[in-house]
Amino acid sequence: HFRTRALLERRRRAPLDRGSATLAGEGAREAGYRSERSRTESGGVYSVRGSSMAEEDTTVTFVLEDEDHTLGAALVDVLNRSENVVFAGYTIPHPSERRIQLAIQTTGVVSPKEALVSAAESLEKMCSATDALFNSKVDEFRNQMQS
C-alpha cells in the first residue's frame, strides 16, 4: 500500500508527456513502431511504445521501467473498471527484469494516455483514503489502550 502510494506520487510529479521522442530498436523500427523514453524528476525511467503514437490511437503499450506487480496489478484493476477502457493488461517480460508492459485499449472517447493518467489519479485517491482510514483506526486503538 505505501509502496504503491509512493510510486504514484513519483508518477504524479512527472507527467507522461515530458521528454523527447526516440525510435525503438531495429525490429520495432522496421515494423513502424515509435517509442518515447523519458527520465522522471525522481530519476525513474518510463517509455511508451505504440504503432504511431498519434493522439487518435486507441491501443498503446506503456513500458514502465523499475516497476513490478505492485503497480501493474493495481493499475490494471482500476483501468478495467473504466467504461472507456476496452482492455487493460500487463506483463513482466522476464522475472529478472524490473519492467512492466502495460497494454491499454480504449473505446476512442479518451486516449490510452488519458486513461492511464486518470487511473493513476484514482489509484492515488484510493491509497490516500485507505491511508487516512488506517491511521484513524490506529489512533482509535491507541486511545482505547491508554484508557
mmCIF file of C-alpha atoms in Angstrom:
data_model
loop_
_atom_site.group_PDB
_atom_site.id
_atom_site.type_symbol
_atom_site.label_atom_id
_atom_site.label_comp_id
_atom_site.label_asym_id
_atom_site.label_seq_id
_atom_site.Cartn_x
_atom_site.Cartn_y
_atom_site.Cartn_z
ATOM 1 C CA HIS A 1 0.000 0.000 0.000
ATOM 2 C CA PHE A 2 2.636 2.542 0.990
ATOM 3 C CA ARG A 3 4.906 1.459 -1.901
ATOM 4 C CA THR A 4 2.076 1.927 -4.406
ATOM 5 C CA ARG A 5 1.318 5.360 -2.984
ATOM 6 C CA ALA A 6 4.985 6.384 -3.249
ATOM 7 C CA LEU A 7 5.132 5.149 -6.843
ATOM 8 C CA LEU A 8 2.005 7.092 -7.754
ATOM 9 C CA GLU A 9 3.358 10.215 -6.085
ATOM 10 C CA ARG A 10 6.515 9.871 -8.172
ATOM 11 C CA ARG A 11 4.422 9.453 -11.335
ATOM 12 C CA ARG A 12 2.223 12.436 -10.464
ATOM 13 C CA ARG A 13 5.257 14.709 -10.231
ATOM 14 C CA ALA A 14 6.455 13.557 -13.660
ATOM 15 C CA PRO A 15 3.598 13.629 -16.196
ATOM 16 C CA LEU A 16 3.777 11.253 -19.127
ATOM 17 C CA ASP A 17 4.223 13.974 -21.726
ATOM 18 C CA ARG A 18 7.731 15.067 -20.669
ATOM 19 C CA GLY A 19 10.857 14.085 -22.547
ATOM 20 C CA SER A 20 11.972 13.583 -26.093
ATOM 21 C CA ALA A 21 10.856 11.029 -28.662
ATOM 22 C CA THR A 22 13.275 8.422 -29.932
ATOM 23 C CA LEU A 23 12.948 5.364 -32.128
ATOM 24 C CA ALA A 24 12.787 1.904 -30.642
ATOM 25 C CA GLY A 25 15.155 -0.947 -31.580
ATOM 26 C CA GLU A 26 15.741 -2.137 -35.141
ATOM 27 C CA GLY A 27 12.957 -4.736 -35.141
ATOM 28 C CA ALA A 28 10.419 -2.249 -33.861
ATOM 29 C CA ARG A 29 11.664 0.393 -36.275
ATOM 30 C CA GLU A 30 11.142 -1.946 -39.229
ATOM 31 C CA ALA A 31 7.617 -2.686 -38.017
ATOM 32 C CA GLY A 32 6.861 1.046 -37.882
ATOM 33 C CA TYR A 33 6.816 1.367 -34.105
ATOM 34 C CA ARG A 34 7.899 4.515 -32.303
ATOM 35 C CA SER A 35 8.962 4.813 -28.720
ATOM 36 C CA GLU A 36 9.076 7.766 -26.357
ATOM 37 C CA ARG A 37 11.525 7.390 -23.495
ATOM 38 C CA SER A 38 11.850 9.894 -20.686
ATOM 39 C CA ARG A 39 13.509 10.276 -17.323
ATOM 40 C CA THR A 40 11.313 11.432 -14.450
ATOM 41 C CA GLU A 41 12.331 14.089 -11.933
ATOM 42 C CA SER A 42 13.000 11.397 -9.337
ATOM 43 C CA GLY A 43 15.334 9.500 -11.678
ATOM 44 C CA GLY A 44 12.898 6.786 -12.774
ATOM 45 C CA VAL A 45 12.550 5.922 -16.435
ATOM 46 C CA TYR A 46 9.409 5.232 -18.383
ATOM 47 C CA SER A 47 8.874 4.650 -22.052
ATOM 48 C CA VAL A 48 5.819 4.438 -24.253
ATOM 49 C CA ARG A 49 5.519 2.236 -27.308
ATOM 50 C CA GLY A 50 2.782 2.260 -29.909
ATOM 51 C CA SER A 51 2.256 1.887 -33.624
ATOM 52 C CA SER A 52 2.204 5.595 -34.441
ATOM 53 C CA MET A 53 1.979 7.409 -31.096
ATOM 54 C CA ALA A 54 -0.746 9.664 -32.515
ATOM 55 C CA GLU A 55 -3.401 11.152 -30.251
ATOM 56 C CA GLU A 56 -6.118 9.172 -32.056
ATOM 57 C CA ASP A 57 -4.515 5.793 -31.249
ATOM 58 C CA THR A 58 -6.806 3.602 -29.177
ATOM 59 C CA THR A 59 -4.219 0.937 -28.314
ATOM 60 C CA VAL A 60 -0.859 1.726 -26.738
ATOM 61 C CA THR A 61 1.647 -0.299 -24.730
ATOM 62 C CA PHE A 62 3.309 1.628 -21.927
ATOM 63 C CA VAL A 63 6.641 0.252 -20.709
ATOM 64 C CA LEU A 64 7.302 1.280 -17.124
ATOM 65 C CA GLU A 65 10.882 0.750 -16.002
ATOM 66 C CA ASP A 66 11.750 -0.192 -12.415
ATOM 67 C CA GLU A 67 8.191 -1.345 -11.686
ATOM 68 C CA ASP A 68 6.666 -4.697 -10.804
ATOM 69 C CA HIS A 69 3.356 -6.412 -9.995
ATOM 70 C CA THR A 70 2.632 -3.897 -7.219
ATOM 71 C CA LEU A 71 1.813 -1.090 -9.604
ATOM 72 C CA GLY A 72 0.879 -3.242 -12.620
ATOM 73 C CA ALA A 73 -1.942 -5.169 -10.957
ATOM 74 C CA ALA A 74 -3.352 -2.083 -9.248
ATOM 75 C CA LEU A 75 -3.405 -0.030 -12.462
ATOM 76 C CA VAL A 76 -4.977 -2.848 -14.485
ATOM 77 C CA ASP A 77 -7.712 -3.263 -11.871
ATOM 78 C CA VAL A 78 -8.589 0.445 -11.950
ATOM 79 C CA LEU A 79 -8.329 0.640 -15.752
ATOM 80 C CA ASN A 80 -10.639 -2.342 -16.298
ATOM 81 C CA ARG A 81 -13.324 -0.650 -14.178
ATOM 82 C CA SER A 82 -13.422 2.319 -16.577
ATOM 83 C CA GLU A 83 -16.231 2.401 -19.120
ATOM 84 C CA ASN A 84 -13.855 3.930 -21.688
ATOM 85 C CA VAL A 85 -11.343 1.062 -21.495
ATOM 86 C CA VAL A 86 -11.924 -1.995 -23.675
ATOM 87 C CA PHE A 87 -8.858 -3.888 -22.455
ATOM 88 C CA ALA A 88 -6.066 -3.382 -19.956
ATOM 89 C CA GLY A 89 -3.415 -5.911 -19.046
ATOM 90 C CA TYR A 90 0.214 -6.077 -18.103
ATOM 91 C CA THR A 91 3.091 -8.456 -18.327
ATOM 92 C CA ILE A 92 6.599 -8.653 -16.962
ATOM 93 C CA PRO A 93 8.782 -9.754 -19.904
ATOM 94 C CA HIS A 94 11.227 -11.702 -17.745
ATOM 95 C CA PRO A 95 11.424 -12.321 -13.974
ATOM 96 C CA SER A 96 14.901 -10.814 -13.793
ATOM 97 C CA GLU A 97 13.732 -7.520 -15.350
ATOM 98 C CA ARG A 98 12.108 -4.817 -13.249
ATOM 99 C CA ARG A 99 9.860 -3.610 -16.022
ATOM 100 C CA ILE A 100 6.187 -3.942 -16.825
ATOM 101 C CA GLN A 101 4.484 -3.680 -20.183
ATOM 102 C CA LEU A 102 1.040 -2.180 -19.670
ATOM 103 C CA ALA A 103 -1.278 -2.513 -22.683
ATOM 104 C CA ILE A 104 -4.345 -0.276 -22.815
ATOM 105 C CA GLN A 105 -7.069 -0.280 -25.464
ATOM 106 C CA THR A 106 -9.776 2.376 -25.216
ATOM 107 C CA THR A 107 -13.108 2.992 -26.931
ATOM 108 C CA GLY A 108 -11.761 6.157 -28.531
ATOM 109 C CA VAL A 109 -13.606 8.537 -26.209
ATOM 110 C CA VAL A 110 -10.332 9.022 -24.325
ATOM 111 C CA SER A 111 -6.788 8.205 -25.373
ATOM 112 C CA PRO A 112 -4.863 5.399 -23.647
ATOM 113 C CA LYS A 113 -2.598 8.053 -22.126
ATOM 114 C CA GLU A 114 -5.591 9.903 -20.654
ATOM 115 C CA ALA A 115 -6.969 6.603 -19.332
ATOM 116 C CA LEU A 116 -3.629 5.815 -17.667
ATOM 117 C CA VAL A 117 -3.354 9.254 -16.068
ATOM 118 C CA SER A 118 -6.948 9.015 -14.833
ATOM 119 C CA ALA A 119 -6.336 5.523 -13.417
ATOM 120 C CA ALA A 120 -3.171 6.693 -11.638
ATOM 121 C CA GLU A 121 -5.052 9.633 -10.107
ATOM 122 C CA SER A 122 -7.905 7.342 -8.992
ATOM 123 C CA LEU A 123 -5.432 4.893 -7.510
ATOM 124 C CA GLU A 124 -3.702 7.712 -5.660
ATOM 125 C CA LYS A 125 -7.036 8.841 -4.173
ATOM 126 C CA MET A 126 -7.823 5.265 -3.099
ATOM 127 C CA CYS A 127 -4.413 4.940 -1.437
ATOM 128 C CA SER A 128 -4.843 8.281 0.354
ATOM 129 C CA ALA A 129 -8.294 7.295 1.624
ATOM 130 C CA THR A 130 -7.010 3.898 2.784
ATOM 131 C CA ASP A 131 -4.038 5.541 4.494
ATOM 132 C CA ALA A 132 -6.279 8.058 6.287
ATOM 133 C CA LEU A 133 -8.688 5.331 7.432
ATOM 134 C CA PHE A 134 -5.831 3.119 8.618
ATOM 135 C CA ASN A 135 -4.208 5.955 10.573
ATOM 136 C CA SER A 136 -7.516 6.934 12.201
ATOM 137 C CA LYS A 137 -8.119 3.322 13.291
ATOM 138 C CA VAL A 138 -4.582 3.082 14.702
ATOM 139 C CA ASP A 139 -5.151 6.302 16.665
ATOM 140 C CA GLU A 140 -8.520 4.988 17.870
ATOM 141 C CA PHE A 141 -6.898 1.735 19.008
ATOM 142 C CA ARG A 142 -4.109 3.577 20.836
ATOM 143 C CA ASN A 143 -6.643 5.776 22.621
ATOM 144 C CA GLN A 144 -8.592 2.691 23.727
ATOM 145 C CA MET A 145 -5.413 1.032 25.005
ATOM 146 C CA GLN A 146 -4.482 4.113 27.053
ATOM 147 C CA SER A 147 -7.951 4.337 28.647
#
